[in-house]
Amino acid sequence: MSVIYNRVALIGLGLIASSIFWAIKRNGLAAEVTGYARSAETRDTARRIGLCDRVCDSAAEAAADADLVVLCVPVGAMAAVAAEIGPVLKPGATVTDVGSVKRDVIESVSPHVPEGVHFIPSHPLAGTEHSGPEAGFAELFDNRWWLLVPAEGSDRQAVARLRALWEGVGSNVDEMDADHHDLVLAVTSHAPHLIAYTMVGVADDLRRVTDSEVIKYSAAGFRDFTRIAASDPTMWRDVFLTNKDATLEILGRFTEELFALQRAIRTGDGDHLHDYFTRTRAIRRGIIEAGQDTDAPDFGRVKQPK
Amino acid sequence: MSVIYNRVALIGLGLIASSIFWAIKRNGLAAEVTGYARSAETRDTARRIGLCDRVCDSAAEAAADADLVVLCVPVGAMAAVAAEIGPVLKPGATVTDVGSVKRDVIESVSPHVPEGVHFIPSHPLAGTEHSGPEAGFAELFDNRWWLLVPAEGSDRQAVARLRALWEGVGSNVDEMDADHHDLVLAVTSHAPHLIAYTMVGVADDLRRVTDSEVIKYSAAGFRDFTRIAASDPTMWRDVFLTNKDATLEILGRFTEELFALQRAIRTGDGDHLHDYFTRTRAIRRGIIEAGQDTDAPDFGRVKQPK
């Protein structure tokens, strides 16, 4: 593939930014990639492992002269970063972000984007439970969705160019409006994460009673919840605070259903339970057919002997 | 390894029984394994794929002359099966089961076990989201826990022999009392399964609104929930109906915690959320150190092109 943006700036150097860097390099999609992270330790790590062609000591320095600036910081930090880089943005440049929430990011970032610069929010539906500059790898986005959330009246040529970049790193790209994005993600990602965090917290309370048996005997179910609940705390705090309404709406529905199932257990209504569990099984088939997972059985991954 | 029981009978031929069969054969732990399943279709499948040395047309026929009978049916079907095989059990034989709930199984099965036959309940902490006679494989129990729940006064020699079998199929074996087992499993497995079923059900409702986007964009979190929620509906119905008290107690704690986190979201209490998410992250490390999972990043498994 060929160069899509001459110079790309990555602001924030965690799992997503480092994966973007390696994926851009894999296919030669940019001539130069600059990077900036707030923490000096992260910048040192980036320099040591060759993450970015040039690691800068300020966001403004990294963003100056960039044709594309990608904001890869937690959603709650977007406004401050946008305010810092706004004055140095080149006319005709594009700004995007990778935040898991879109309405809030649009409201935080837009006021700082000068006339003549294109702001095109985006969100890769990809990640792992690891975080930090050393967590990234070039394949993270392969065959994953990357959602673009352009405002009405966005420059279609700028949108097409950004789409080409995210396709170039391996993603399938779709467009969606911000409110709809935030609702879909509340269902598929935000509410499930809060639920997993909650269940792991409950077990942790009980662990003190049962002397670490909960960890020792963690079977399917709980084991998967702990993986989800190992994700970056700052990122997820910001997601819940900024996608408050949609998340609370879905959690409300969830609680309602959970109470109905608890009542079925209490009253011994086996038919209700069986019907419910049969219906959810069908959804799994849909996900496998959609190529978002395989139906290879998962029975826990066991540490290999050295 | 050498023969531990001359003849083993497997009653019920699903994921667990078929895995037991292949694991016994892998290490030559029994001279003959008989099998029975209620459904004629399952018996035909078993005969076709060579599951069991002899597939019988009644539970009593399979259990007659067996040195070990393993009840591998859903928890709700244990009593009926025990009543059927009780009269043919050989003096000195052992009966065990693989049910996910132990107090209820003990109450259902014990009355049907004649004097001179050892009943030693057990439970392998292993499984996949698949079910049926073709879902089994010899490695399912490797390095997984298998819990023995002997009554006080059980014959220690009979317990040691059963332990040797489950170690022979690859498991680590521990002993535990029935009530404690049911509480630990409510935390590590039963409550997480109900929660996953609930969240997938909520998404299914919403899917009708959003035209399958929930499936298309299912990211980490929801994707893992759907796998958990694809488990066998009959087995899980029985688990919840028979481990009612412990499951409802844990779900009560869960709801309490979830409400506290929802309130933190609503009031914008980021510190509370961040502290909670940091604490749950530590538990994941415990599970990896305990060898129940690896810390290889999981970013969803993608269908391989043919």
XYZ file of C-alpha atoms in Angstrom:
612
model
C 0.000 0.000 0.000
C 1.085 3.595 -0.374
C 1.294 6.654 1.856
C -2.134 8.056 2.770
C -1.014 10.887 5.074
C 2.476 12.301 4.881
C 2.708 12.978 8.624
C 0.565 11.396 11.336
C 0.672 12.480 15.011
C -0.421 10.149 17.793
C -1.363 11.938 21.018
C -1.351 9.430 23.873
C 0.765 6.270 23.485
C -1.217 3.369 24.949
C -2.544 0.108 23.509
C -4.497 1.706 20.644
C -1.892 4.296 19.579
C 0.948 1.794 19.655
C -1.118 -0.664 17.607
C -1.929 2.096 15.100
C 1.778 2.861 14.793
C 2.784 -0.726 14.113
C -0.106 -1.204 11.675
C 0.790 1.985 9.786
C 4.409 0.831 9.548
C 3.378 -2.650 8.439
C 1.803 -1.188 5.316
C 3.764 2.052 4.846
C 0.683 4.250 5.238
C 2.521 7.368 6.470
C 5.921 8.881 5.784
C 6.471 9.981 9.381
C 4.627 9.251 12.619
C 5.217 11.527 15.604
C 4.023 10.721 19.109
C 3.460 12.305 22.481
C 2.490 10.934 25.906
C 1.934 12.980 29.039
C 4.070 10.669 31.183
C 7.845 10.976 30.789
C 8.126 7.271 31.584
C 5.846 6.388 28.669
C 7.852 8.659 26.338
C 11.070 6.945 27.457
C 9.548 3.523 26.860
C 8.362 4.616 23.411
C 11.856 5.836 22.484
C 13.391 2.622 23.767
C 11.109 0.286 21.768
C 11.048 2.415 18.607
C 7.415 3.388 18.970
C 7.002 6.419 16.642
C 9.577 7.862 14.300
C 9.880 10.840 16.627
C 8.661 11.111 20.220
C 7.974 14.736 21.164
C 7.910 16.372 24.576
C 4.662 18.273 24.004
C 1.408 17.549 22.234
C 1.719 20.787 20.279
C 5.157 19.813 18.985
C 3.869 16.407 17.879
C 0.788 17.892 16.188
C 2.525 20.776 14.404
C 2.678 20.168 10.649
C 0.756 16.879 10.971
C -1.673 15.997 8.188
C -3.578 13.760 10.598
C -3.701 14.022 14.385
C -5.138 11.024 16.244
C -6.236 11.680 19.822
C -5.610 8.430 21.719
C -6.127 9.639 25.291
C -8.910 8.674 27.711
C -12.196 10.373 26.847
C -11.972 12.641 29.903
C -8.640 14.060 28.707
C -9.735 14.911 25.135
C -10.773 18.534 25.821
C -7.453 19.522 27.412
C -5.434 17.928 24.628
C -7.583 19.535 21.929
C -7.150 22.931 23.580
C -3.391 22.478 23.566
C -3.010 21.436 19.940
C -5.782 23.587 18.416
C -3.553 26.640 17.799
C -0.852 24.688 15.923
C -3.093 22.658 13.605
C -2.293 23.053 9.917
C -5.093 24.259 7.595
C -6.496 21.268 5.707
C -5.331 18.818 8.376
C -7.664 16.226 9.865
C -8.182 15.539 13.572
C -9.698 12.255 14.702
C -9.885 10.356 17.962
C -10.303 6.748 19.087
C -12.585 7.320 22.093
C -15.236 4.758 23.046
C -17.829 7.521 23.464
C -18.633 9.941 20.668
C -21.204 12.572 21.714
C -19.087 13.747 24.650
C -15.867 13.802 22.612
C -17.541 15.860 19.896
C -18.694 18.401 22.471
C -15.253 18.502 24.140
C -13.069 18.686 21.049
C -15.064 20.632 18.425
C -14.719 24.069 20.071
C -10.935 23.776 19.844
C -10.716 22.776 16.182
C -10.009 25.840 14.025
C -11.817 26.714 10.812
C -10.277 24.830 7.884
C -9.325 21.763 9.930
C -11.511 18.650 9.552
C -12.643 16.958 12.757
C -13.847 13.414 12.052
C -14.450 11.377 15.250
C -13.822 7.646 15.015
C -13.755 4.533 17.182
C -12.013 1.203 16.606
C -13.960 -1.751 18.080
C -10.791 -3.524 19.084
C -8.723 -3.934 22.178
C -7.312 -6.342 24.699
C -7.251 -6.359 28.481
C -3.695 -4.967 28.414
C -2.734 -1.309 28.278
C 0.302 0.902 27.827
C 2.863 1.573 25.065
C 4.189 -1.983 25.047
C 0.744 -3.586 24.659
C 0.271 -2.699 20.993
C 0.699 -4.960 17.972
C 0.133 -4.513 14.245
C -2.685 -7.074 13.950
C -5.042 -5.607 16.545
C -7.381 -4.040 13.979
C -7.358 -6.821 11.380
C -10.939 -7.642 10.416
C -12.334 -5.485 13.264
C -14.834 -2.684 12.790
C -13.755 0.943 12.888
C -16.678 3.339 13.147
C -16.508 6.831 11.662
C -18.844 9.426 13.156
C -18.593 12.443 10.825
C -20.777 15.487 11.491
C -23.303 16.487 8.837
C -21.565 18.565 6.230
C -18.146 16.990 6.796
C -15.779 17.216 3.876
C -16.365 13.915 2.053
C -12.863 13.851 0.647
C -11.374 14.123 4.151
C -13.711 11.370 5.371
C -12.725 9.117 2.466
C -9.036 9.633 3.225
C -9.451 8.742 6.887
C -11.491 5.694 5.892
C -8.631 4.628 3.603
C -6.188 4.829 6.521
C -8.291 2.711 8.865
C -8.919 0.216 6.080
C -5.184 0.236 5.526
C -4.530 -0.815 9.141
C -6.846 -3.797 8.588
C -10.277 -2.607 9.698
C -13.705 -2.702 8.141
C -15.093 0.825 8.261
C -18.697 1.908 8.810
C -20.304 5.294 9.404
C -22.790 5.985 12.181
C -24.199 9.030 13.959
C -22.910 9.874 17.422
C -25.996 9.182 19.530
C -26.639 5.884 17.843
C -22.994 4.924 18.298
C -23.186 5.647 22.013
C -26.313 3.523 22.432
C -24.960 0.541 20.470
C -21.705 0.648 22.413
C -23.545 0.909 25.721
C -25.129 -2.454 24.877
C -22.205 -4.269 23.321
C -19.396 -2.968 25.481
C -20.042 -0.417 28.228
C -22.782 -2.198 30.200
C -21.047 -5.614 29.902
C -17.832 -4.117 31.259
C -19.574 -2.548 34.251
C -21.324 -5.836 34.961
C -18.063 -7.776 34.796
C -16.355 -5.267 37.088
C -19.251 -5.610 39.534
C -19.233 -9.400 39.619
C -15.480 -9.544 40.130
C -15.806 -7.035 42.966
C -18.468 -9.190 44.641
C -16.226 -12.229 44.403
C -13.363 -10.263 45.866
C -15.466 -9.459 48.929
C -16.316 -13.102 49.312
C -12.760 -14.206 48.683
C -11.855 -12.873 52.087
C -14.340 -15.338 53.518
C -13.319 -18.346 51.455
C -9.551 -17.953 51.565
C -8.800 -17.436 47.884
C -10.891 -20.376 46.716
C -12.659 -18.062 44.339
C -9.402 -17.569 42.483
C -8.301 -21.169 42.746
C -11.544 -22.583 41.400
C -12.380 -19.789 38.987
C -14.167 -21.655 36.226
C -15.559 -20.502 32.902
C -17.806 -17.590 33.532
C -15.930 -15.904 36.313
C -12.576 -16.389 34.580
C -13.851 -14.505 31.534
C -15.303 -11.778 33.719
C -11.921 -11.188 35.337
C -10.322 -10.701 31.959
C -12.878 -8.073 31.012
C -12.515 -6.479 34.447
C -8.742 -6.184 34.014
C -9.087 -3.393 31.444
C -7.645 0.067 32.038
C -9.397 1.773 35.009
C -8.942 5.356 33.782
C -10.272 4.631 30.335
C -13.341 2.906 31.742
C -14.030 5.504 34.425
C -14.181 8.097 31.646
C -16.399 5.930 29.449
C -19.025 5.568 32.162
C -18.911 9.230 33.166
C -19.257 10.420 29.569
C -21.754 7.874 28.249
C -23.841 8.148 31.396
C -27.342 8.252 29.934
C -27.068 5.329 27.515
C -25.189 3.179 30.022
C -27.701 3.838 32.793
C -30.578 3.114 30.412
C -29.130 -0.265 29.465
C -28.267 -1.096 33.074
C -31.879 -0.295 33.967
C -33.128 -2.798 31.408
C -30.546 -5.289 32.611
C -31.661 -5.005 36.232
C -35.286 -5.443 35.195
C -34.483 -8.674 33.329
C -32.234 -9.917 36.102
C -35.030 -9.442 38.636
C -37.422 -11.384 36.396
C -34.944 -14.278 36.206
C -34.302 -14.135 39.960
C -38.048 -14.372 40.512
C -38.190 -17.377 38.163
C -35.458 -19.044 40.217
C -37.194 -18.234 43.487
C -40.568 -19.526 42.302
C -39.066 -22.525 40.512
C -40.302 -21.489 37.063
C -38.058 -23.777 35.023
C -39.870 -23.136 31.738
C -39.171 -19.417 31.911
C -35.465 -20.087 32.527
C -35.196 -22.710 29.807
C -36.918 -20.509 27.223
C -34.692 -17.568 28.087
C -31.480 -19.616 27.871
C -32.544 -21.121 24.550
C -33.147 -17.681 23.068
C -29.736 -16.364 24.119
C -28.032 -19.375 22.599
C -29.306 -18.348 19.176
C -27.612 -14.961 19.471
C -24.251 -16.652 19.829
C -24.792 -18.313 16.465
C -25.411 -14.901 14.928
C -22.100 -13.595 16.242
C -20.180 -16.545 14.882
C -21.882 -16.170 11.501
C -20.977 -12.471 11.539
C -17.302 -13.476 11.868
C -16.785 -11.723 15.220
C -15.678 -14.933 16.940
C -15.128 -18.584 16.067
C -17.079 -21.516 17.458
C -13.895 -23.294 18.553
C -14.636 -24.405 22.093
C -12.991 -22.269 24.755
C -12.080 -24.178 27.840
C -9.616 -21.792 29.420
C -6.054 -21.315 28.457
C -3.537 -23.133 30.538
C -0.064 -21.871 31.309
C 2.438 -23.802 29.229
C 5.295 -25.418 31.142
C 8.588 -23.722 30.327
C -1.173 -45.803 33.519
C -3.077 -48.914 34.503
C -6.712 -49.923 34.935
C -8.337 -48.303 37.978
C -11.889 -49.662 37.529
C -12.546 -52.767 35.500
C -15.899 -51.555 34.203
C -17.122 -47.949 34.146
C -20.687 -46.954 33.197
C -21.480 -43.463 31.905
C -25.134 -42.495 32.287
C -25.890 -39.549 30.017
C -23.615 -38.973 27.008
C -23.024 -35.243 26.674
C -19.922 -33.062 26.726
C -18.654 -34.259 30.110
C -19.344 -37.993 29.679
C -17.832 -38.077 26.204
C -14.734 -36.249 27.457
C -14.459 -38.720 30.354
C -14.627 -41.586 27.877
C -11.879 -40.228 25.629
C -9.690 -39.345 28.628
C -10.133 -42.841 30.140
C -9.195 -44.400 26.801
C -6.196 -42.096 26.387
C -4.639 -43.576 29.514
C -6.230 -47.032 29.650
C -7.919 -46.388 32.996
C -10.780 -48.895 32.541
C -11.116 -52.236 30.799
C -14.624 -51.545 29.521
C -16.771 -48.425 29.418
C -20.507 -48.799 28.892
C -22.808 -45.900 28.140
C -26.459 -44.945 28.059
C -28.333 -41.849 26.903
C -32.075 -41.302 27.116
C -32.325 -40.118 23.523
C -32.138 -42.792 20.813
C -30.530 -40.221 18.531
C -27.703 -39.674 21.027
C -27.203 -43.444 21.383
C -27.000 -43.760 17.596
C -24.466 -40.952 17.424
C -22.418 -42.588 20.189
C -22.375 -45.892 18.320
C -21.408 -44.158 15.093
C -18.440 -42.259 16.575
C -17.234 -45.098 18.827
C -18.167 -43.334 22.041
C -18.195 -46.121 24.687
C -17.183 -49.721 24.181
C -20.839 -50.698 24.470
C -23.863 -48.402 24.215
C -26.836 -49.864 26.103
C -30.538 -49.224 25.624
C -31.293 -48.747 29.309
C -29.486 -47.153 32.244
C -29.902 -50.348 34.270
C -28.250 -52.432 31.546
C -25.296 -50.032 31.396
C -24.914 -49.921 35.196
C -25.240 -53.668 35.843
C -21.883 -55.161 36.833
C -20.171 -51.750 36.714
C -17.463 -51.033 39.282
C -18.042 -47.317 38.840
C -21.198 -45.596 37.651
C -20.859 -41.924 36.673
C -24.111 -39.971 36.507
C -23.617 -37.369 33.766
C -27.198 -36.129 33.388
C -28.576 -32.668 34.237
C -28.968 -32.186 37.979
C -32.763 -32.306 37.721
C -32.633 -35.795 36.181
C -30.339 -37.367 38.806
C -33.107 -38.720 41.063
C -34.920 -40.579 38.294
C -31.714 -42.133 36.973
C -30.605 -43.155 40.465
C -33.987 -44.795 41.100
C -33.632 -46.768 37.884
C -30.121 -48.069 38.468
C -30.281 -48.511 42.261
C -31.617 -52.082 42.153
C -28.893 -53.378 39.791
C -25.856 -51.846 41.497
C -23.177 -54.351 42.434
C -22.095 -54.549 46.104
C -18.802 -52.697 46.547
C -19.394 -50.559 43.455
C -19.020 -46.763 43.538
C -21.548 -44.250 42.235
C -20.463 -40.698 41.471
C -21.872 -37.799 39.496
C -20.580 -34.719 37.701
C -23.332 -32.270 38.649
C -22.577 -28.592 39.185
C -24.622 -28.579 42.399
C -23.888 -30.970 45.227
C -26.366 -30.573 48.130
C -29.381 -31.211 45.896
C -27.756 -34.153 44.126
C -26.885 -35.774 47.450
C -30.493 -35.452 48.589
C -31.826 -36.794 45.277
C -29.467 -39.705 44.773
C -28.612 -41.008 48.275
C -32.002 -42.614 48.990
C -31.605 -44.821 45.918
C -28.087 -46.077 46.661
C -28.253 -49.492 48.335
C -26.248 -50.505 51.409
C -22.771 -51.648 50.402
C -22.491 -49.266 47.435
C -20.317 -46.134 47.860
C -21.829 -42.847 46.763
C -19.129 -40.176 46.314
C -20.424 -37.005 44.639
C -17.943 -35.099 42.473
C -17.757 -32.134 40.126
C -15.243 -31.328 37.382
C -14.634 -27.579 36.993
C -14.297 -27.877 33.246
C -16.486 -27.399 30.240
C -16.997 -25.516 27.030
C -19.988 -23.740 25.546
C -20.726 -26.802 23.394
C -22.831 -29.789 24.399
C -23.789 -33.253 23.188
C -21.946 -36.539 22.522
C -19.760 -35.073 19.790
C -18.529 -32.156 21.923
C -16.153 -34.200 24.099
C -12.383 -34.441 23.844
C -9.710 -36.169 25.920
C -7.945 -32.969 27.046
C -10.944 -31.245 28.648
C -9.886 -32.043 32.213
C -6.129 -31.532 31.870
C -4.919 -29.293 34.694
C -8.517 -28.478 35.759
C -9.892 -28.956 39.236
C -12.168 -31.882 40.048
C -13.877 -31.529 43.409
C -14.832 -34.569 45.495
C -17.635 -34.104 48.007
C -17.638 -37.297 50.108
C -20.048 -37.570 53.024
C -18.587 -37.960 56.519
C -17.780 -41.598 57.100
C -17.226 -42.369 53.427
C -15.018 -45.366 52.723
C -11.552 -43.779 52.341
C -10.359 -46.521 50.032
C -13.274 -45.918 47.674
C -12.591 -42.160 47.789
C -8.898 -42.716 47.014
C -9.760 -44.915 44.051
C -12.132 -42.333 42.577
C -9.493 -39.653 43.148
C -7.001 -41.772 41.210
C -9.390 -41.977 38.269
C -9.984 -38.242 38.062
C -6.263 -37.602 38.422
C -5.798 -40.157 35.672
C -8.006 -38.148 33.301
C -5.764 -35.138 33.942
C -7.417 -33.260 36.811
C -6.173 -31.869 40.092
C -8.450 -33.220 42.823
C -9.597 -31.462 45.997
C -12.178 -32.381 48.641
C -14.830 -29.987 49.893
C -18.107 -30.220 51.774
C -21.351 -29.886 49.853
C -22.646 -26.558 51.173
C -19.308 -24.878 50.767
C -19.032 -26.252 47.237
C -22.415 -24.829 46.341
C -21.474 -21.374 47.661
C -18.087 -21.250 45.918
C -19.663 -22.354 42.644
C -22.458 -19.818 42.989
C -19.750 -17.123 42.975
C -17.371 -18.486 40.361
C -19.840 -19.990 37.932
C -23.576 -19.896 38.628
C -24.097 -16.168 39.211
C -21.761 -15.186 36.320
C -23.711 -17.448 33.973
C -27.055 -15.957 34.972
C -25.648 -12.464 34.533
C -24.296 -13.295 31.085
C -27.622 -14.830 30.053
C -29.388 -11.686 31.269
C -27.161 -9.235 29.399
C -27.429 -11.197 26.175
C -31.207 -11.254 26.571
C -31.270 -7.474 27.010
C -29.190 -7.034 23.874
C -31.503 -9.352 21.989
C -34.450 -7.113 22.861
C -32.520 -4.122 21.639
C -31.328 -5.937 18.549
C -34.834 -5.787 17.210
C -34.569 -2.010 17.434
C -31.106 -1.623 15.977
C -31.301 -4.117 13.112
C -28.628 -6.599 14.147
C -25.969 -3.985 14.868
C -25.520 -5.523 18.271
C -24.286 -8.694 16.637
C -22.327 -6.949 13.907
C -20.449 -4.711 16.313
C -20.235 -7.098 19.245
C -16.943 -6.154 20.838
C -15.032 -7.617 23.738
C -17.333 -7.816 26.680
C -20.534 -8.701 24.939
C -18.837 -11.248 22.696
C -17.566 -13.123 25.747
C -20.977 -12.945 27.392
C -22.590 -14.576 24.371
C -20.186 -17.483 24.602
C -21.046 -18.045 28.235
C -24.731 -17.639 27.422
C -24.525 -20.325 24.720
C -24.193 -23.121 27.283
C -26.740 -25.915 27.549
C -30.146 -24.497 28.625
C -31.359 -27.647 30.416
C -28.208 -28.043 32.449
C -28.311 -24.410 33.536
C -32.026 -24.358 34.296
C -31.395 -27.243 36.692
C -28.370 -25.569 38.263
C -30.341 -22.458 39.154
C -33.362 -24.374 40.410
C -31.249 -26.643 42.620
C -28.680 -24.130 43.884
C -31.375 -21.547 44.488
C -30.322 -20.176 47.883
C -26.617 -19.630 47.199
C -27.280 -18.212 43.730
C -29.916 -15.784 44.996
C -27.623 -14.704 47.835
C -24.782 -13.882 45.432
C -27.139 -12.172 43.002
C -28.387 -10.061 45.905
C -24.844 -8.935 46.682
C -24.245 -8.338 42.998
C -27.301 -6.110 42.636
C -26.278 -4.127 45.701
C -22.806 -3.455 44.240
C -24.222 -2.707 40.804
C -26.572 -0.116 42.289
C -23.640 1.515 44.111
C -21.692 1.748 40.831
C -24.759 3.047 38.976
C -25.118 5.752 41.616
C -21.425 6.637 41.184
C -22.004 7.013 37.445
C -25.127 9.103 37.963
C -23.457 11.428 40.483
C -20.193 11.560 38.520
C -18.099 10.019 41.310
C -15.051 9.137 39.198
C -12.846 8.287 42.183
C -15.226 5.575 43.341
C -15.258 4.031 39.856
C -11.494 4.253 39.407
C -10.801 2.662 42.810
C -13.239 -0.158 42.114
C -11.789 -0.905 38.676
C -8.247 -0.871 40.057
C -9.156 -3.400 42.723
C -10.765 -5.827 40.262
C -7.681 -5.655 38.053
C -5.610 -7.178 40.853
C -7.880 -10.221 41.008
C -7.103 -11.013 37.390
C -3.433 -11.231 38.289
C -4.290 -13.749 41.005
C -6.074 -15.966 38.511
C -3.188 -15.893 36.067
C -0.743 -16.696 38.865
C -2.985 -19.607 39.902
C -2.606 -21.021 36.371
C -6.330 -20.886 35.535
C -5.732 -18.689 32.506
C -2.823 -17.089 30.644
C -2.189 -13.389 30.252
C -1.904 -13.677 26.493
C -4.065 -10.829 25.211
C -7.448 -11.924 23.940
C -8.710 -9.772 21.143
C -11.373 -12.038 19.726
C -10.820 -14.957 17.466
C -11.339 -14.308 13.815
C -12.683 -16.779 11.318
C -9.826 -18.027 9.165
C -10.330 -17.739 5.419
C -10.758 -21.163 3.845
